[in-house]
Coordinates of C-alpha atoms in Angstrom, one line a residue:
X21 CA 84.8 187.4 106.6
X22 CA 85.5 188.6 110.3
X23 CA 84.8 192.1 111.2
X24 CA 88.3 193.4 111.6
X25 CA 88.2 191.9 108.2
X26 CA 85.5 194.3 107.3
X27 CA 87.4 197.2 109.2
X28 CA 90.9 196.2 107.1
X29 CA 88.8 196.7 103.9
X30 CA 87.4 200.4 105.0
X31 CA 90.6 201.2 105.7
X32 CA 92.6 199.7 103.1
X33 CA 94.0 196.1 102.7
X34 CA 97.1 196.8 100.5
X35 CA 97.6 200.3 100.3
X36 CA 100.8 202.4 101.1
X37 CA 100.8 201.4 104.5
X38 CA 101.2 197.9 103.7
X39 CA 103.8 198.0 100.9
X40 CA 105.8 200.2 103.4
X41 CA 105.3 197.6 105.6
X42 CA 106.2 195.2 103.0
X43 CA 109.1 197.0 102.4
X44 CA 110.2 196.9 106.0
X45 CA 109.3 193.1 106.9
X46 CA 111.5 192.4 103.5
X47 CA 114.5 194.3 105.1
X48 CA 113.8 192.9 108.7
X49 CA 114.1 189.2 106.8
X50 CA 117.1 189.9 105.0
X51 CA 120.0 189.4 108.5
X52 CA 117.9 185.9 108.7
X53 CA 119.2 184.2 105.5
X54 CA 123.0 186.5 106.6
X55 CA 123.4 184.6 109.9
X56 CA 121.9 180.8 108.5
X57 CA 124.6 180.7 105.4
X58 CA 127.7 182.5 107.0
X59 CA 128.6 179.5 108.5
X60 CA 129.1 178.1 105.0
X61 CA 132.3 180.8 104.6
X62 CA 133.1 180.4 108.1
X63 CA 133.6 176.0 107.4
X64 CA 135.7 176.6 104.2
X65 CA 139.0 174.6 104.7
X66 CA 141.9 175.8 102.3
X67 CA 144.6 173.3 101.6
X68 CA 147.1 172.6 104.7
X69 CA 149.7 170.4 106.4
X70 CA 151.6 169.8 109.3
X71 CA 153.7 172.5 110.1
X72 CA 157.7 171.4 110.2
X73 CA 158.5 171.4 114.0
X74 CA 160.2 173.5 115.6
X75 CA 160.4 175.6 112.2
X76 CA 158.3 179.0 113.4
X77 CA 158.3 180.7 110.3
X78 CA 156.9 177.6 108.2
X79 CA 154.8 178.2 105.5
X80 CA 152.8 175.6 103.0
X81 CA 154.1 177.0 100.4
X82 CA 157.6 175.9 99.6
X83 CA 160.0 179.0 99.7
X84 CA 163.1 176.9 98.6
X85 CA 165.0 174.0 98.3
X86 CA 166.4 174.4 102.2
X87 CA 162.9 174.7 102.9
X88 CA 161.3 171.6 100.7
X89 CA 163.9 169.0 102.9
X90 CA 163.4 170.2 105.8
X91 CA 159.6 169.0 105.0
X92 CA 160.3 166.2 103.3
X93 CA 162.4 165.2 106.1
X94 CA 159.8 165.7 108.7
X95 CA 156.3 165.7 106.9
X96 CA 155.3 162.0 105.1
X97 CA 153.5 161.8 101.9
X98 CA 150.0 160.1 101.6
X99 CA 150.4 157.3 99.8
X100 CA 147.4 157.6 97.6
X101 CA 147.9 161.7 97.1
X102 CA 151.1 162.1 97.3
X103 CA 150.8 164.8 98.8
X104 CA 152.3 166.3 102.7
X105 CA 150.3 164.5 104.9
X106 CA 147.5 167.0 106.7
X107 CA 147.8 165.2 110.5
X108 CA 151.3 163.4 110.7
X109 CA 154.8 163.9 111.1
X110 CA 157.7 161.6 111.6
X111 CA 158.2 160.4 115.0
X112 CA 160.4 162.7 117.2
X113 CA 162.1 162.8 121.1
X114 CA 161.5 165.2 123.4
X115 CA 164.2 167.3 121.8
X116 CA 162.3 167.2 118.8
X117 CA 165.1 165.4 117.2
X118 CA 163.9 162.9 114.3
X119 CA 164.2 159.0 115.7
X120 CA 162.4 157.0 113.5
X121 CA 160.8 157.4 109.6
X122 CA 158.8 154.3 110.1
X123 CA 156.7 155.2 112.5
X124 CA 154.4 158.9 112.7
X125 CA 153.5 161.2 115.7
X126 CA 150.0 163.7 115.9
X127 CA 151.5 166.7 114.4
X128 CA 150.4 169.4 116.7
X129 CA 150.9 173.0 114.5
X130 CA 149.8 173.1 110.5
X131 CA 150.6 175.6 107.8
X132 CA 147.6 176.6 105.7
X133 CA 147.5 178.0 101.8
X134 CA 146.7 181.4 102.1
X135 CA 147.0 182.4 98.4
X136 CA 143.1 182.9 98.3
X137 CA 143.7 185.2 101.4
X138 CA 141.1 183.1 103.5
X139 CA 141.2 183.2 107.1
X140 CA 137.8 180.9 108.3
X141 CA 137.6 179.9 111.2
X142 CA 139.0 176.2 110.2
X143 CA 142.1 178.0 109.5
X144 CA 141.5 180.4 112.6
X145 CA 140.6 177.2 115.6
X146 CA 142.3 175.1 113.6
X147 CA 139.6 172.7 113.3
X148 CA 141.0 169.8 111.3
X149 CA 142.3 166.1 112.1
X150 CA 140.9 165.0 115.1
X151 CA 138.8 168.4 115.6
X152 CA 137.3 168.5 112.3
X153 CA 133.9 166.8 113.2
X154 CA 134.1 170.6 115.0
X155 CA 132.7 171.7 111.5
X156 CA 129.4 169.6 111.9
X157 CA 128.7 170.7 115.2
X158 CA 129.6 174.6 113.6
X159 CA 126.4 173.6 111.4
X160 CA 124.4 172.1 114.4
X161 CA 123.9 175.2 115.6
X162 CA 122.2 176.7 113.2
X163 CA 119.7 173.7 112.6
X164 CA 119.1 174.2 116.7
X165 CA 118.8 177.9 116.3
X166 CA 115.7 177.7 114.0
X167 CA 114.5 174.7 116.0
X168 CA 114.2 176.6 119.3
X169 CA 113.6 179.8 117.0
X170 CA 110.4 178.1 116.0
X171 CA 109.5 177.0 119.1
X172 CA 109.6 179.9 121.0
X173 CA 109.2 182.2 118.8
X174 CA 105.4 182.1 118.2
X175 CA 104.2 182.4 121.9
X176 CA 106.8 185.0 122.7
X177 CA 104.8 187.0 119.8
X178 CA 101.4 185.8 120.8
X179 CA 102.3 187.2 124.5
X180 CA 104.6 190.0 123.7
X181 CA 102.9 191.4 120.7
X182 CA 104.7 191.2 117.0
X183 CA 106.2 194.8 116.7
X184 CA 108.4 194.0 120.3
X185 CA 109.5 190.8 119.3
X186 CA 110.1 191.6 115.5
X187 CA 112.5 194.6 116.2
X188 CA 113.6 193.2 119.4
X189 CA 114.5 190.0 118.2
X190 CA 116.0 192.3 115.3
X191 CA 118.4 193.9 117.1
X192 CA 119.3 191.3 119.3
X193 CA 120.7 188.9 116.6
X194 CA 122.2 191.9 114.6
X195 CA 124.6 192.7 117.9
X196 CA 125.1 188.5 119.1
X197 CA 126.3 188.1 115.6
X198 CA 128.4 191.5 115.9
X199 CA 130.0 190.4 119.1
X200 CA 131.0 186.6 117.9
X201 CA 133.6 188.0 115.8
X202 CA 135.4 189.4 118.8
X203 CA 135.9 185.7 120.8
X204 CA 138.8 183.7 120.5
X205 CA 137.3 180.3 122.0
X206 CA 135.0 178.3 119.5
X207 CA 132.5 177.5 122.3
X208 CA 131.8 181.1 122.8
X209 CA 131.3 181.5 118.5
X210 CA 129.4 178.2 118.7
X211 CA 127.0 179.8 121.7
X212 CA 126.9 183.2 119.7
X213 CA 126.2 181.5 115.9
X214 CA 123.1 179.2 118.0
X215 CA 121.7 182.5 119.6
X216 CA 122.0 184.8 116.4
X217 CA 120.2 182.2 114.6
X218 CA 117.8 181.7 116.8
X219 CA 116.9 185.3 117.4
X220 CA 116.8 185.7 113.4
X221 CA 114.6 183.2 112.9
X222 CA 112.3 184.5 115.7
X223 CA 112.6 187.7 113.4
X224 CA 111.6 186.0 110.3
X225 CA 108.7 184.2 111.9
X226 CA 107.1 187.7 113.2
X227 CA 107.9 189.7 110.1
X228 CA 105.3 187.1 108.1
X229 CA 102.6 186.9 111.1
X230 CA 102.5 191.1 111.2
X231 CA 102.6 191.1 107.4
X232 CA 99.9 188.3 107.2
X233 CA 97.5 190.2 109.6
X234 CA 98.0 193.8 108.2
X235 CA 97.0 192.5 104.5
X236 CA 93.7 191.1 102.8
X237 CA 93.7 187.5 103.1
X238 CA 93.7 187.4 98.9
X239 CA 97.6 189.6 99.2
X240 CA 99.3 186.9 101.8
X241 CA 100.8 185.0 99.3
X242 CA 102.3 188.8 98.0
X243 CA 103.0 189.4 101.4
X244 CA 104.7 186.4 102.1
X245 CA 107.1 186.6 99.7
X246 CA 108.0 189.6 100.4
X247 CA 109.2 187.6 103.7
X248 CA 111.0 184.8 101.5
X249 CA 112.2 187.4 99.0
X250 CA 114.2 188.7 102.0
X251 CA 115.9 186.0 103.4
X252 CA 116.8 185.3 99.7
X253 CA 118.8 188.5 99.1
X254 CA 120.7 188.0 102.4
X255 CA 121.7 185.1 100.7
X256 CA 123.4 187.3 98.4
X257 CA 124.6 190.0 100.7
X258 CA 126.7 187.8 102.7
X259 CA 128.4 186.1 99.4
X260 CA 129.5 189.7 98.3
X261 CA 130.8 190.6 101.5
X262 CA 132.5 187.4 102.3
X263 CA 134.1 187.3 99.0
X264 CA 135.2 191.1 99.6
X265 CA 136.2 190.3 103.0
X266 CA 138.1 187.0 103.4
X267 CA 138.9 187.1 107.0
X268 CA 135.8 185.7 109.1
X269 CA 136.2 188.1 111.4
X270 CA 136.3 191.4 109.8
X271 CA 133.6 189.5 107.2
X272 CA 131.2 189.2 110.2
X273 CA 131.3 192.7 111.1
X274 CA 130.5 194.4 108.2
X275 CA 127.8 191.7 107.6
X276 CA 126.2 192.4 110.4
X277 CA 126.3 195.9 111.8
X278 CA 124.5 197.6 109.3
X279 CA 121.5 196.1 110.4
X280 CA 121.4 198.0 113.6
X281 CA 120.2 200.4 111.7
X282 CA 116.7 198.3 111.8
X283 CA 115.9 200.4 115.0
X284 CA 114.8 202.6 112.9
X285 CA 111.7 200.6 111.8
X286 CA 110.4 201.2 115.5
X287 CA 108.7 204.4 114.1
X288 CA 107.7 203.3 111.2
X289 CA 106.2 200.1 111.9
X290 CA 102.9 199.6 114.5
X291 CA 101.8 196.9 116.1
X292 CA 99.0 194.3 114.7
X293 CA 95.7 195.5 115.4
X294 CA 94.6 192.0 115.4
X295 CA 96.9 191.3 117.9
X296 CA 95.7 194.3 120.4
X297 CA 92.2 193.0 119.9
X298 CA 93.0 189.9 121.1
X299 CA 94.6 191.2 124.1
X300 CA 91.5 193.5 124.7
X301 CA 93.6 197.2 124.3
X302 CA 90.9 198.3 122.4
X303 CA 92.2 202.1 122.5
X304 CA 95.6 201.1 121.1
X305 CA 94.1 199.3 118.8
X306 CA 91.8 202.0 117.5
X307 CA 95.5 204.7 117.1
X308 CA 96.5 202.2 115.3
X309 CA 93.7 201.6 113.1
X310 CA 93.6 205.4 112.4
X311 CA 97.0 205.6 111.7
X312 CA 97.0 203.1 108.9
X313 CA 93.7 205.2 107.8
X314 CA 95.8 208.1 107.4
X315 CA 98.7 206.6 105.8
X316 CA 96.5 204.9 103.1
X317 CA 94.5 208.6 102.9
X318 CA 91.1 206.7 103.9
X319 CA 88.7 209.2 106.1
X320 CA 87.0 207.0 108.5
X321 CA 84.4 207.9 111.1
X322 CA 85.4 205.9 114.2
X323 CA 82.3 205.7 117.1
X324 CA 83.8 203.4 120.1
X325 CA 81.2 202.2 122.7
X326 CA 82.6 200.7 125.7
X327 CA 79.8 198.5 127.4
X328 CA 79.6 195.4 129.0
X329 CA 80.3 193.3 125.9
X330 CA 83.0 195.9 124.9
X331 CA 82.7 196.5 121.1
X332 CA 84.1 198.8 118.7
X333 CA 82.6 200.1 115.8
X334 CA 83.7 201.4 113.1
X335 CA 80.9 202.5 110.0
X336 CA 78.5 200.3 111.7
X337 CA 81.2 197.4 111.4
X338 CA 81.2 195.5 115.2
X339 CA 84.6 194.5 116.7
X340 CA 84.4 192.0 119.6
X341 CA 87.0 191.9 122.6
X342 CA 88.8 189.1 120.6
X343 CA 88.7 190.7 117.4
X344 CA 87.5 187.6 115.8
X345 CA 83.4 187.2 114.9
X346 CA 81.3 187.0 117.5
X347 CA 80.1 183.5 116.9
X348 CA 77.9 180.9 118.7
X349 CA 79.9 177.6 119.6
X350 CA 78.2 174.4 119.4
X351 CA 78.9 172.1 121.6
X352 CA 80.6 168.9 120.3
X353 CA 83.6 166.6 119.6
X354 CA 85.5 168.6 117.0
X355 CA 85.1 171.7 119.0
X356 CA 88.0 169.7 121.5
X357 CA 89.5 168.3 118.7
X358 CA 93.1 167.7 119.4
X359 CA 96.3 167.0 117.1
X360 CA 96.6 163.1 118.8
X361 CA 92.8 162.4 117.5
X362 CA 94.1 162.1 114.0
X363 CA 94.9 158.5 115.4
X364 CA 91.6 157.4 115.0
X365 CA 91.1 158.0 111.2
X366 CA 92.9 155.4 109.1
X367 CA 93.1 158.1 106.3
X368 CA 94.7 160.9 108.1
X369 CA 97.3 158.7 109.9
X370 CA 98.2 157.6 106.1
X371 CA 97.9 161.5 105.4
X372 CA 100.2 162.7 108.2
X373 CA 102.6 159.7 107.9
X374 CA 103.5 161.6 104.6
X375 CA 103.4 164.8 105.0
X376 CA 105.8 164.1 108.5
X377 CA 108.4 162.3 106.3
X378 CA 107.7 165.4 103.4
X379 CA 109.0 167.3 105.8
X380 CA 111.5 165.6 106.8
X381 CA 113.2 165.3 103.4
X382 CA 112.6 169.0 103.0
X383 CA 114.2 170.4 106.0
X384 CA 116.7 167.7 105.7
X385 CA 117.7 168.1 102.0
X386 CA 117.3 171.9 102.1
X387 CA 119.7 172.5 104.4
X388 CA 122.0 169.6 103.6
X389 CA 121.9 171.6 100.2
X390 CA 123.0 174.9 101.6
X391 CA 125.4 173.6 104.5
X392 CA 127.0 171.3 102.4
X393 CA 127.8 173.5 99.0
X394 CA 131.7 173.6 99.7
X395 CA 131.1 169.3 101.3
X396 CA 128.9 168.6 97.8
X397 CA 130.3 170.7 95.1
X398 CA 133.8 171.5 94.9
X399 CA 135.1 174.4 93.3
X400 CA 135.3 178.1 94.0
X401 CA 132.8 178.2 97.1
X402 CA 131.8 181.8 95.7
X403 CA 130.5 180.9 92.3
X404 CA 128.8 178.0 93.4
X405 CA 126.8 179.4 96.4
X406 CA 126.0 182.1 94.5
X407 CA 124.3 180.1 91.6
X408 CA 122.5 177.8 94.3
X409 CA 121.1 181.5 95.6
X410 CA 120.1 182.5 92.5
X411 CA 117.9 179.5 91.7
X412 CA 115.7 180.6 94.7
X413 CA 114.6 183.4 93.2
X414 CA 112.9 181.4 89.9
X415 CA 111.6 179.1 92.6
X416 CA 109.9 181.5 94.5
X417 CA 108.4 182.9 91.4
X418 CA 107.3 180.0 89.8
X419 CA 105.7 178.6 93.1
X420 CA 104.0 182.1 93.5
X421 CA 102.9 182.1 89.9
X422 CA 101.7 178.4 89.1
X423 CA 100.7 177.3 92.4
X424 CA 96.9 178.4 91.7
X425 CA 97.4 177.2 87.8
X426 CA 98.3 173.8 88.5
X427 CA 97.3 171.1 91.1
X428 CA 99.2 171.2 94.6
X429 CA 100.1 167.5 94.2
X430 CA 101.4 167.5 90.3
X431 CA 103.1 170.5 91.2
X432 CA 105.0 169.2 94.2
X433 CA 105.5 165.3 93.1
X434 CA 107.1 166.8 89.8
X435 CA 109.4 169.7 92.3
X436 CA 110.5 166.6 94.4
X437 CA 111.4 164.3 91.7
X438 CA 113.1 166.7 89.7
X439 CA 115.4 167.7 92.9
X440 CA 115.9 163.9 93.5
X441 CA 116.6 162.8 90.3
X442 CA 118.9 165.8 90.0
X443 CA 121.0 165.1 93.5
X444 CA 121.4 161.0 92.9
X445 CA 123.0 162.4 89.2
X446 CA 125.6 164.1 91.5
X447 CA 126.1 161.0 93.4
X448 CA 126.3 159.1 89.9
X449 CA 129.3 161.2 88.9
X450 CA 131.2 160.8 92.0
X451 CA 130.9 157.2 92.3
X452 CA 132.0 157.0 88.6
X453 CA 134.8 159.5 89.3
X454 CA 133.7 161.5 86.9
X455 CA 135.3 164.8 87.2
X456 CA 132.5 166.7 84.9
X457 CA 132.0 170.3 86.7
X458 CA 129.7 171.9 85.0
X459 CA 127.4 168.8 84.9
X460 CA 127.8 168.5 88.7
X461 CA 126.7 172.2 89.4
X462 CA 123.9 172.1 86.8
X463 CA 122.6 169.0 89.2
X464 CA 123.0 171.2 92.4
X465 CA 121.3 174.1 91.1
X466 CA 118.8 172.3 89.4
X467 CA 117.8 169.8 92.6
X468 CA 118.4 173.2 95.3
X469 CA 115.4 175.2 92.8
X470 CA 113.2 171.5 93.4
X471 CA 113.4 171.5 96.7
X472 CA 113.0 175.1 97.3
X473 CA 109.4 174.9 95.5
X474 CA 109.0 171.6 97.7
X475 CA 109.1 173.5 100.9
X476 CA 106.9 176.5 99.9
X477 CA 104.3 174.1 98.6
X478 CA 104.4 171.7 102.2
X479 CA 103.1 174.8 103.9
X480 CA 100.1 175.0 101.5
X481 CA 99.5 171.0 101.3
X482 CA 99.5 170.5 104.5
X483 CA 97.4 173.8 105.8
X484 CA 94.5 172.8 103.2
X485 CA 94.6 168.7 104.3
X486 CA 94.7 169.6 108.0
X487 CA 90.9 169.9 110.0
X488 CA 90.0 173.3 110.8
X489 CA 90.2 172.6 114.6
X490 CA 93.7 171.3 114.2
X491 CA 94.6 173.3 111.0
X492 CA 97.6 175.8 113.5
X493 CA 98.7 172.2 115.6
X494 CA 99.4 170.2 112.5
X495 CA 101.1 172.1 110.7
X496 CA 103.7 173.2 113.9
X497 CA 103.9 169.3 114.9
X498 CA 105.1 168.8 111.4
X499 CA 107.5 171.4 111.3
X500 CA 108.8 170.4 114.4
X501 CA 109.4 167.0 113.8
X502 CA 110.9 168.4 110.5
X503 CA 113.5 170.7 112.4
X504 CA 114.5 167.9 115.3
X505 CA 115.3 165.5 112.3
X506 CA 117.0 168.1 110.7
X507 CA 119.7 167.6 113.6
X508 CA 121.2 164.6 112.1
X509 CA 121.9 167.0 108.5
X510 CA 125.4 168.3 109.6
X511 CA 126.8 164.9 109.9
X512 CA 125.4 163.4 107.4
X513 CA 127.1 166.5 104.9
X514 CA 130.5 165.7 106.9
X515 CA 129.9 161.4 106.1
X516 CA 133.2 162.2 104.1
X517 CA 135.2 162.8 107.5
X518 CA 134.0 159.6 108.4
X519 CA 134.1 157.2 105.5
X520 CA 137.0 158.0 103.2
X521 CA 136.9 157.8 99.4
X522 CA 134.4 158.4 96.5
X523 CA 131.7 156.1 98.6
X524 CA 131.6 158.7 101.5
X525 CA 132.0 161.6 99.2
X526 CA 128.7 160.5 97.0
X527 CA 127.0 159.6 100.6
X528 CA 125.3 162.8 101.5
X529 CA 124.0 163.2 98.0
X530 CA 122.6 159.4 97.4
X531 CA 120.7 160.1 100.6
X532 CA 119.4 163.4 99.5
X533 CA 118.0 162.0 96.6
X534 CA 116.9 158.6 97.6
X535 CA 114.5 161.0 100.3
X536 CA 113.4 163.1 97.3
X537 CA 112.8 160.9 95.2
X538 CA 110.8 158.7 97.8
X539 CA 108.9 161.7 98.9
X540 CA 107.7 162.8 96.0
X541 CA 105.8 159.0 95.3
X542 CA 104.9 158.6 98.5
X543 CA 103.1 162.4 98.0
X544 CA 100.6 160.4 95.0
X545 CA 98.6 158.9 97.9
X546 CA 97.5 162.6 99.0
X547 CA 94.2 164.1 97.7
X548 CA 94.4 166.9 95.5
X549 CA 93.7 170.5 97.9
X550 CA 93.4 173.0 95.0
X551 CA 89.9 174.3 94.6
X552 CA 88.8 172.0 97.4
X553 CA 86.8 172.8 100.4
X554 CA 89.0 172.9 103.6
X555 CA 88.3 170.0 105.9
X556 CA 86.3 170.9 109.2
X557 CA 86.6 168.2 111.1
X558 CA 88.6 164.4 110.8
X559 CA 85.2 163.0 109.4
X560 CA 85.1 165.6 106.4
X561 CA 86.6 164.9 103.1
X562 CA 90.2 166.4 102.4
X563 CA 90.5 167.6 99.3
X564 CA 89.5 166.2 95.8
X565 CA 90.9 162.9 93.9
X566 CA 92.3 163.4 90.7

């Protein structure tokens, strides 16, 4: 145990200051999971065709018999469908006089059905035929939001302290997201959506560091759900108001400008006194220490020496200028041990080789999950992205609840299984045209909850197999090859833009599954972690075998 440890303990490690906290990081979290799935209302595409030329006032829905040939004269039929072809019309002159019926032009207006009252932003940039690959690059830009957000986000903290970027990041994203609805090119929304995701996930990523250094390290799995809890209930926030508000714009407002009111925190939350340790503002550090005190009603006698080691002590308990233990380093290899040295272990290359692709398929199927509900699932886009939110929750729960009960690699071979097992019975039923709803969403939900267990139990699997020395590297080199793969995710959701019929329909899911499935066998070859001594070094033993 490290002395601020030691201090935490005297002063409380989970009392009313950290539940408030809890509290606050759970609200803070909540705008992250709000800006990631928005896009998923903002890509809905409601029935359309081309629009009769010349014919202003055209609607899709026929008003009349006048109206029906005037689109049957200018609008051809898919041959397949039957119905009012979505990207053609007749060929024309320049007066917009028909010429000939055997040959067809790039229609250049469309008509929408807006008997659900949705306006997305499909319907608003018109981002179909030859733009509607536009839809894919709408969800690229959340993938590179949380790609850059993890990137930068950490070091921004580590030199900026947590409270500063947590409600700065806050407020930021909350007021990028506000102003998006207000721009009428899609660049702009696709610059907006990238930086409001970015600055959310930055959010996100300080809320849990704050949270995991204000709280016993026995409560960080509480505290960290707390974290996950929130971005969970934005996930149903923004289904209610984008089902009560149907225009993206006016959606996008109110689902974002109540979170201004997260300036608040600013008061309420103080920075980590880890953090100021580290940084050496030892006087900051010690208000903020006495602060918490107070809060938690813990009287503390507080004696501060400042000599030429610098120290603070509280109740006899020594703080060094780092805020870690003052310990003696040996000299020695895996005191420079770096993330490349794994190369020189046949057993940790084997190790890392799997947990890499793990998260691969995680990140990958994930958010191909979320993205892709409306792509994947059809039906009403409400119902079914609220049921794959709601299967979080029991996720979460379980994972929290089982994942000391049961072994890390039973428990996360079985998760991945089940979710691929689940998404290739998807693919099943569209190759098979088999039109079986309920059978279909039972799949989704059940492979979204699998895979949503897979990715909280990757953190722990591969924090526990990593050496001490290259425990923080690992598991951010794995993540970030996870999020740059995750690139590819948006076009492999859309495959059915690009290859037409039940093949490209069923494509997304079949490779969902396949990685899932192969994941969770390659994931056998792993030690077991539970109850296991943490690896020191490359030359220690990971874990147990079972």
């Amino acid at each position: 145990m490290s002395d601020y440890d030691k201090v935490l303990t005297s002063i409380g490690d989970f009392g009313t200051y950290q539940k408030r906290l809890c509290l606050l990081v759970f609200l803070i979290c909540l705008p992250d999971g709000v800006y990631i799935t928005s896009v998923v209302f903002n890509n809905v595409t409601p029935e359309f065709r081309c629009a009769v030329p010349g014919l202003i006032n055209d609607s899709y829905t026929i008003q009349g018999a006048y109206h029906k040939s005037l689109v049957e004269t200018y609008i051809p039929k898919d041959k397949d469908s039957e119905q009012y072809s979505h990207c053609k019309t007749y060929n024309m002159d320049d007066m917009g006089q028909l010429t000939d019926r055997n040959k067809t032009d790039e229609c250049q207006r469309w008509v929408y059905d807006k008997s659900g009252g949705v306006v997305s932003q499909i319907v608003d940039f018109n981002l179909v035929c030859d733009k509607a690959l536009f839809k894919a690059h709408n969800n690229l830009m959340i993938l590179l939001g949380i790609l850059v957000g993890s990137i930068i986000g950490g070091p921004m903290s580590d030199r900026f302290g947590r409270k500063k970027i947590l409600l700065g990041s806050s407020i930021l994203s909350c007021a990028i997201a506000a102003v998006m609805s207000a721009f009428d090119s899609f660049i702009l929304v696709l610059i907006c959506r990238f930086m409001s995701v970015l600055c959310g996930h930055t959010q996100f990523l300080a809320g849990y560091v704050i949270l995991a250094e204000n709280v016993d390290v026995t409560k960080r799995s509480k505290a960290a759900l707390c974290a996950g809890m929130g971005y969970a209930t934005g996930l149903f926030f923004v289904t209610l108001m984008q089902f009560l508000f149907r225009d993206w714009r006016t959606a996008q407002l109110v689902s974002t400008l109540p979170f201004l009111t997260l300036i608040l925190c600013w008061w309420l939350i103080q920075e980590s006194p880890r953090w100021l340790l580290s940084k050496n503002r030892h006087k900051e550090a010690k208000d903020v220490i006495v602060y918490i005190a107070k809060v938690n009603k813990v009287n503390i006698s507080w004696d501060m020496e400042v000599t030429g080691t610098s120290k603070m002590k509280m109740d006899g308990i020594g703080v060094g200028e780092s805020g870690k233990d003052e310990e003696t380093t040996t000299s020695g290899s895996s005191n420079n041990l770096k993330i490349w040295h794994i190369c020189t272990s046949r057993r940790y290359v084997i190790y890392f080789t799997i947990l890499c692709f793990s998260w691969i398929t995680i990140n990958m199927v994930y958010f191909g999950m979320v993205l892709g509900v409306g792509d994947i699932i059809e039906g009403d886009i409400y119902i079914t992205f609220l049921l794959q939110s709601v299967v979080e929750i029991p996720g979460d729960v379980m994972c929290f609840l089982l994942v000391e009960k049961i072994d890390r690699k039973v428990f996360y071979c079985s998760s991945m299984i089940t979710s691929g097992l689940a998404t290739l019975g998807i693919g099943a039923l569209v190759v098979a045209d088999q039109d079986i709803r309920w059978l279909s969403i039972a799949f989704f939900c059940l492979g979204k909850m699998g895979i949503s267990i897979g990715f909280n139990l990757i953190y722990i699997i591969t924090t526990e197999l990593c050496p001490t020395k290259i425990r923080n590297s690992g598991l951010g080199f794995c993540s970030f090859v996870a999020r740059f793969s995750g690139i590819l995710t948006p076009y492999i959701v859309s495959a059915s833009l690009l290859i037409p019929g039940p093949i490209g329909k069923a494509l997304p899911v079949l490779i969902f599954g396949v990685l899932s499935l192969t994941s969770g066998l390659f994931a056998i070859l792993l030690p077991e972690t539970r109850n296991a001594k943490l690896p020191e070094t490359i030359d220690s033993e990971s874990g147990r075998d079972v």
